[in-house]
XYZ file of C-alpha atoms in Angstrom:
265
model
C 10.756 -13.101 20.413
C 8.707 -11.763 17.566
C 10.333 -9.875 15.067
C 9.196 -7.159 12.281
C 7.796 -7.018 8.704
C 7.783 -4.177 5.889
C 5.989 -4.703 3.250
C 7.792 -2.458 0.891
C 7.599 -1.400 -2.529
C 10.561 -1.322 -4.873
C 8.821 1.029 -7.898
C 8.536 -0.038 -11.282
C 12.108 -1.061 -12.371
C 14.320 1.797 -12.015
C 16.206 1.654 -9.231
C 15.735 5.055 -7.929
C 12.441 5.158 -7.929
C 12.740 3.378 -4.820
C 11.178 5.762 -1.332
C 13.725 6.977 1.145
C 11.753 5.341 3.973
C 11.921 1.551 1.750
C 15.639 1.944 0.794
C 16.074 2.585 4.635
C 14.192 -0.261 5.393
C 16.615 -2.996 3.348
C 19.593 -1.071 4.520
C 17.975 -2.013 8.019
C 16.856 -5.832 7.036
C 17.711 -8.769 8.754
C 16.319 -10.888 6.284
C 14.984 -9.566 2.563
C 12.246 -11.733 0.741
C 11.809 -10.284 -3.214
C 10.183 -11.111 -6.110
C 11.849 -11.965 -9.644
C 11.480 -8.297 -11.165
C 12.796 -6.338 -7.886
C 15.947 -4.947 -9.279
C 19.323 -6.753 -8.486
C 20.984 -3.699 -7.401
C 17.904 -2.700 -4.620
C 18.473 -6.164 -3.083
C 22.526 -5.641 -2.802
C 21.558 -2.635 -0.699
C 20.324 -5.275 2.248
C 23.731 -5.286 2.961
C 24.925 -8.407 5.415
C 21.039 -9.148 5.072
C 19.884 -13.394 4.752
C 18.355 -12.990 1.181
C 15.518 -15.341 -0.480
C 14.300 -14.576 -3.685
C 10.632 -16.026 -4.235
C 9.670 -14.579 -7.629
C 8.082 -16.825 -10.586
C 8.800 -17.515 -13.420
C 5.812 -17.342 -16.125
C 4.998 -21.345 -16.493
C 7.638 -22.590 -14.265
C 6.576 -23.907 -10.830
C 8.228 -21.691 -7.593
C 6.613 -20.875 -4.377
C 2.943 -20.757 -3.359
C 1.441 -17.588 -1.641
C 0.589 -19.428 0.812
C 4.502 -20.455 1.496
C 5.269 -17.048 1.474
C 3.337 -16.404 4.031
C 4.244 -18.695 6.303
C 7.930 -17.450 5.935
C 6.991 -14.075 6.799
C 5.602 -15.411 10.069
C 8.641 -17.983 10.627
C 10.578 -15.545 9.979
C 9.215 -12.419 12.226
C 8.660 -14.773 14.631
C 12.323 -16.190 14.998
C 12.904 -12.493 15.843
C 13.788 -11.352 12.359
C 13.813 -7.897 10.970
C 12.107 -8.765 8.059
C 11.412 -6.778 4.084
C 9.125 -8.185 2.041
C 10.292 -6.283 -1.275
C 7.588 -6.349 -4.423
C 7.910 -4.161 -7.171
C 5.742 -1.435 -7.638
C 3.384 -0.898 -4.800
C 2.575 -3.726 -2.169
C -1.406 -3.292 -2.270
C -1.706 -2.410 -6.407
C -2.076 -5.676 -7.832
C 0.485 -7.543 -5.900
C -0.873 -9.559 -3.383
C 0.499 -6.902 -0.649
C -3.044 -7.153 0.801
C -3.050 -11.346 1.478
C 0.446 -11.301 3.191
C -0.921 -8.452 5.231
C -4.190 -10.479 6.194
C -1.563 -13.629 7.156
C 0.529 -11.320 9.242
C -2.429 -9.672 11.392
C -3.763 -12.752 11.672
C -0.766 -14.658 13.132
C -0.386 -11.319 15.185
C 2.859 -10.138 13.829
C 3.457 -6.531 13.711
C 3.856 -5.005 10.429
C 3.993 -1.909 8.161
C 3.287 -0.837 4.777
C 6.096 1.238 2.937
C 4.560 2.080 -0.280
C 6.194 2.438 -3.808
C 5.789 4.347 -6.636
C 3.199 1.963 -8.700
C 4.413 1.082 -12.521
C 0.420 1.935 -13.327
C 1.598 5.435 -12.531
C 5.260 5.784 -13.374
C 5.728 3.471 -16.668
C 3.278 5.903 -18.868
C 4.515 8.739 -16.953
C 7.867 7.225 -18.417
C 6.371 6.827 -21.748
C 5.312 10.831 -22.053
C 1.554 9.647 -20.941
C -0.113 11.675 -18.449
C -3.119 9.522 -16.810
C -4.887 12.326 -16.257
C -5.241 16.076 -17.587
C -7.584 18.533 -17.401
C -8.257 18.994 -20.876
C -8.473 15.035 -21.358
C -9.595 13.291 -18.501
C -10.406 13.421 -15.225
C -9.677 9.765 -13.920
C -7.500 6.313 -15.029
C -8.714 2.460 -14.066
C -6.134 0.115 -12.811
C -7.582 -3.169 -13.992
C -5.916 -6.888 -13.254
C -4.988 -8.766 -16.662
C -5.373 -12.079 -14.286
C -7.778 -12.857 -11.917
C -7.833 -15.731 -9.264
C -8.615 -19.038 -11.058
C -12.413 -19.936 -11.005
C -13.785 -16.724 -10.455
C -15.856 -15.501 -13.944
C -15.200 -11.671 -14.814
C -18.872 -10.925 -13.709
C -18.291 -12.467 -9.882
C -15.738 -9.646 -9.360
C -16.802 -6.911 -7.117
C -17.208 -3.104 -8.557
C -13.475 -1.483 -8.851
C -12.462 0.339 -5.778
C -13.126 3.994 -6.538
C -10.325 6.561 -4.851
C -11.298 10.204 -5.129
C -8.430 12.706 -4.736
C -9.508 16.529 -4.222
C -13.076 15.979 -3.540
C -13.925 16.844 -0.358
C -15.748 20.080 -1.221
C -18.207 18.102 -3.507
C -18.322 14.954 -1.620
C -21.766 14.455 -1.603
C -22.643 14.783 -5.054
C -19.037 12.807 -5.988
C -20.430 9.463 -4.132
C -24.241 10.449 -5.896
C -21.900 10.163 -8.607
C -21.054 6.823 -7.858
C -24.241 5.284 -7.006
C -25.986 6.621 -10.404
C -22.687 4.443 -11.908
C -23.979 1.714 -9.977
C -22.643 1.431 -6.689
C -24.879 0.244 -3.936
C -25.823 2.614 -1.090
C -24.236 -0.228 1.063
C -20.826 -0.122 -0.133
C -17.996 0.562 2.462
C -16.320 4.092 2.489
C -13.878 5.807 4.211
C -12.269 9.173 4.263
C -8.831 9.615 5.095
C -8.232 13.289 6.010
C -3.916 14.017 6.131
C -3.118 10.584 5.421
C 0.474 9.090 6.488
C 1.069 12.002 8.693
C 0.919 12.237 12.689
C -2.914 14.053 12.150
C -4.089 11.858 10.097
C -7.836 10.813 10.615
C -10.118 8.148 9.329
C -14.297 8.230 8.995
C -15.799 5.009 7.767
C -19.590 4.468 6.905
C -21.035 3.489 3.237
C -22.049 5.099 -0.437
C -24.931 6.463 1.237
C -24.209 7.785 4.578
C -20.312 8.895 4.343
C -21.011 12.833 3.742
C -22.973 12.149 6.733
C -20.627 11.157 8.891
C -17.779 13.190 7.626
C -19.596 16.421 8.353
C -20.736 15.264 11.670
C -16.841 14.224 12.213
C -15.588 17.823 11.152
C -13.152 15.651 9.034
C -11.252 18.422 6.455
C -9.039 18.718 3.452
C -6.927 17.460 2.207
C -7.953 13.923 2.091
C -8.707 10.920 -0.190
C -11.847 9.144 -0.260
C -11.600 5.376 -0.833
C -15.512 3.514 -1.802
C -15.178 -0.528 -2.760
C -15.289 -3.741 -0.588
C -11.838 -2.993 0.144
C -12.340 -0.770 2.798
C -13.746 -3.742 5.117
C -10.012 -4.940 5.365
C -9.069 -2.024 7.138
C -10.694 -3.529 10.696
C -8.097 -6.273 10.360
C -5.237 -4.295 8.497
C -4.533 -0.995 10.408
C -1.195 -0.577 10.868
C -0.444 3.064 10.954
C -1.053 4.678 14.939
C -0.718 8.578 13.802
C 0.022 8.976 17.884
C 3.123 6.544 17.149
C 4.189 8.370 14.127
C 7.072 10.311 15.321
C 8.379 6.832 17.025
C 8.601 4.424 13.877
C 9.816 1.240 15.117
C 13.311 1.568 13.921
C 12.858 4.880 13.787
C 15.583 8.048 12.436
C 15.764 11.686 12.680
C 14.153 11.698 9.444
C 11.161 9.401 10.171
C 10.441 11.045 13.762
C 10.386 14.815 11.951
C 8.060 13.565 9.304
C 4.633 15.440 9.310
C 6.025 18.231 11.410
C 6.929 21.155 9.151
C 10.229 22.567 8.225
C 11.832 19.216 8.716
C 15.261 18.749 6.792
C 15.734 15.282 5.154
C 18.913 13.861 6.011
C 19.324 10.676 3.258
């Protein structure tokens, strides 16, 4: 009997920062796997939930990734409704991505619910906006650590995300390649993303306007360009068909992406 995973995001420390879909989730969880600064109060919500905390302490010695993965699996596999809760978002700097890669490849289903990133929310907390017209036009999200070994100059080029650029596209990835991308680098365009229409065109730097025309791919959608984008052959989750039939689904989740919906929390 194989169970389920959700990767969810728990925001950046307050509490109700938290998505309606994630706080369903834990209310939902058979078992609830969090890190050290998840908020106490999110975790009571897994109410009659198994709960194992697996955060580390700076210094201290606690569990391997690679442990955590394989309790994911035991877990979902022992038939387990299972929420792996991180704080901020699961694929911004937390590893969200390598539990992911463990999961698909021990074929156990999963989903990502993402959360509201702290490299968003805490400046936005703070009275910063990361981006403003008058200012500037876009923010890096760099890691402070890196995996041990690897020298700063071994690390690919940042993943570039371009929001609202669909009517320029071609000269936006020129862009990028004059700021030294190579023309080989994977791309993809993700027109109406987490909805029931959404769409997907992959192809590289140099050949994505290309196949996004020839797709009759529209706005609005984001544009992802990095080494990233390779993961998705292994990582798609997300069947837009399935989308109004989540797997523990609610009137809320099956009306999502058709309009006029009322949310009923």
């Amino acid at each position: 009997m194989t169970g389920f995973v959700s990767l969810v995001g728990a925001g950046p420390g307050d509490p109700e920062l938290i998505t309606v879909k994630g706080l369903r989730r834990l209310r939902e969880a058979t078992v609830v796997v969090y890190d050290r600064l998840v908020p106490d109060v999110l975790v009571q919500e897994a109410r009659g939930a198994e709960r194992i905390a697996v955060g580390k302490q700076p210094g201290r010695p606690g569990p391997d990734q690679a442990a955590i993965n394989r309790l994911l699996i035991d877990r979902a596999r022992a038939g387990e409704r299972v929420v792996r809760l991180k704080g901020g978002d699961p694929f911004v700097l937390g590893r969200g991505g390598e539990e992911a890669e463990a999961l698909a490849a021990a074929g156990v289903p999963f989903e990502v619910v993402p959360g509201v990133s702290a490299a968003i929310a805490v400046p936005a907390y703070a009275g910063i906006p990361l981006t403003h017209r008058d200012y500037a036009s876009s923010f890096w999200v760099l890691a402070g650590r890196r995996r041990a070994g690897r020298a700063p100059g071994e690390a690919a080029p940042p993943t570039a995300v371009l929001l609202m650029g669909m009517s320029r596209l071609r000269e936006n990835l020129a862009e990028l390649a004059n700021a030294g991308y190579h023309p080989d680098t994977p791309a993809a365009a993700i027109s109406l993303g987490t909805t029931a229409a959404q769409e997907v065109v992959e192809g590289t730097l140099a050949d994505l306007a290309e196949r996004v025309a020839a797709g009759g791919l529209t706005a609005p959608a984001v544009v992802v360009v990095g080494e990233v984008v390779r993961l998705r052959r292994r990582l798609r989750w997300f069947d837009p068909a399935a989308a109004a039939a989540p797997p523990f689904g609610t009137r809320l989740e099956r009306a999502a992406g058709r309009p006029g919906f009322r949310a009923e929390i």
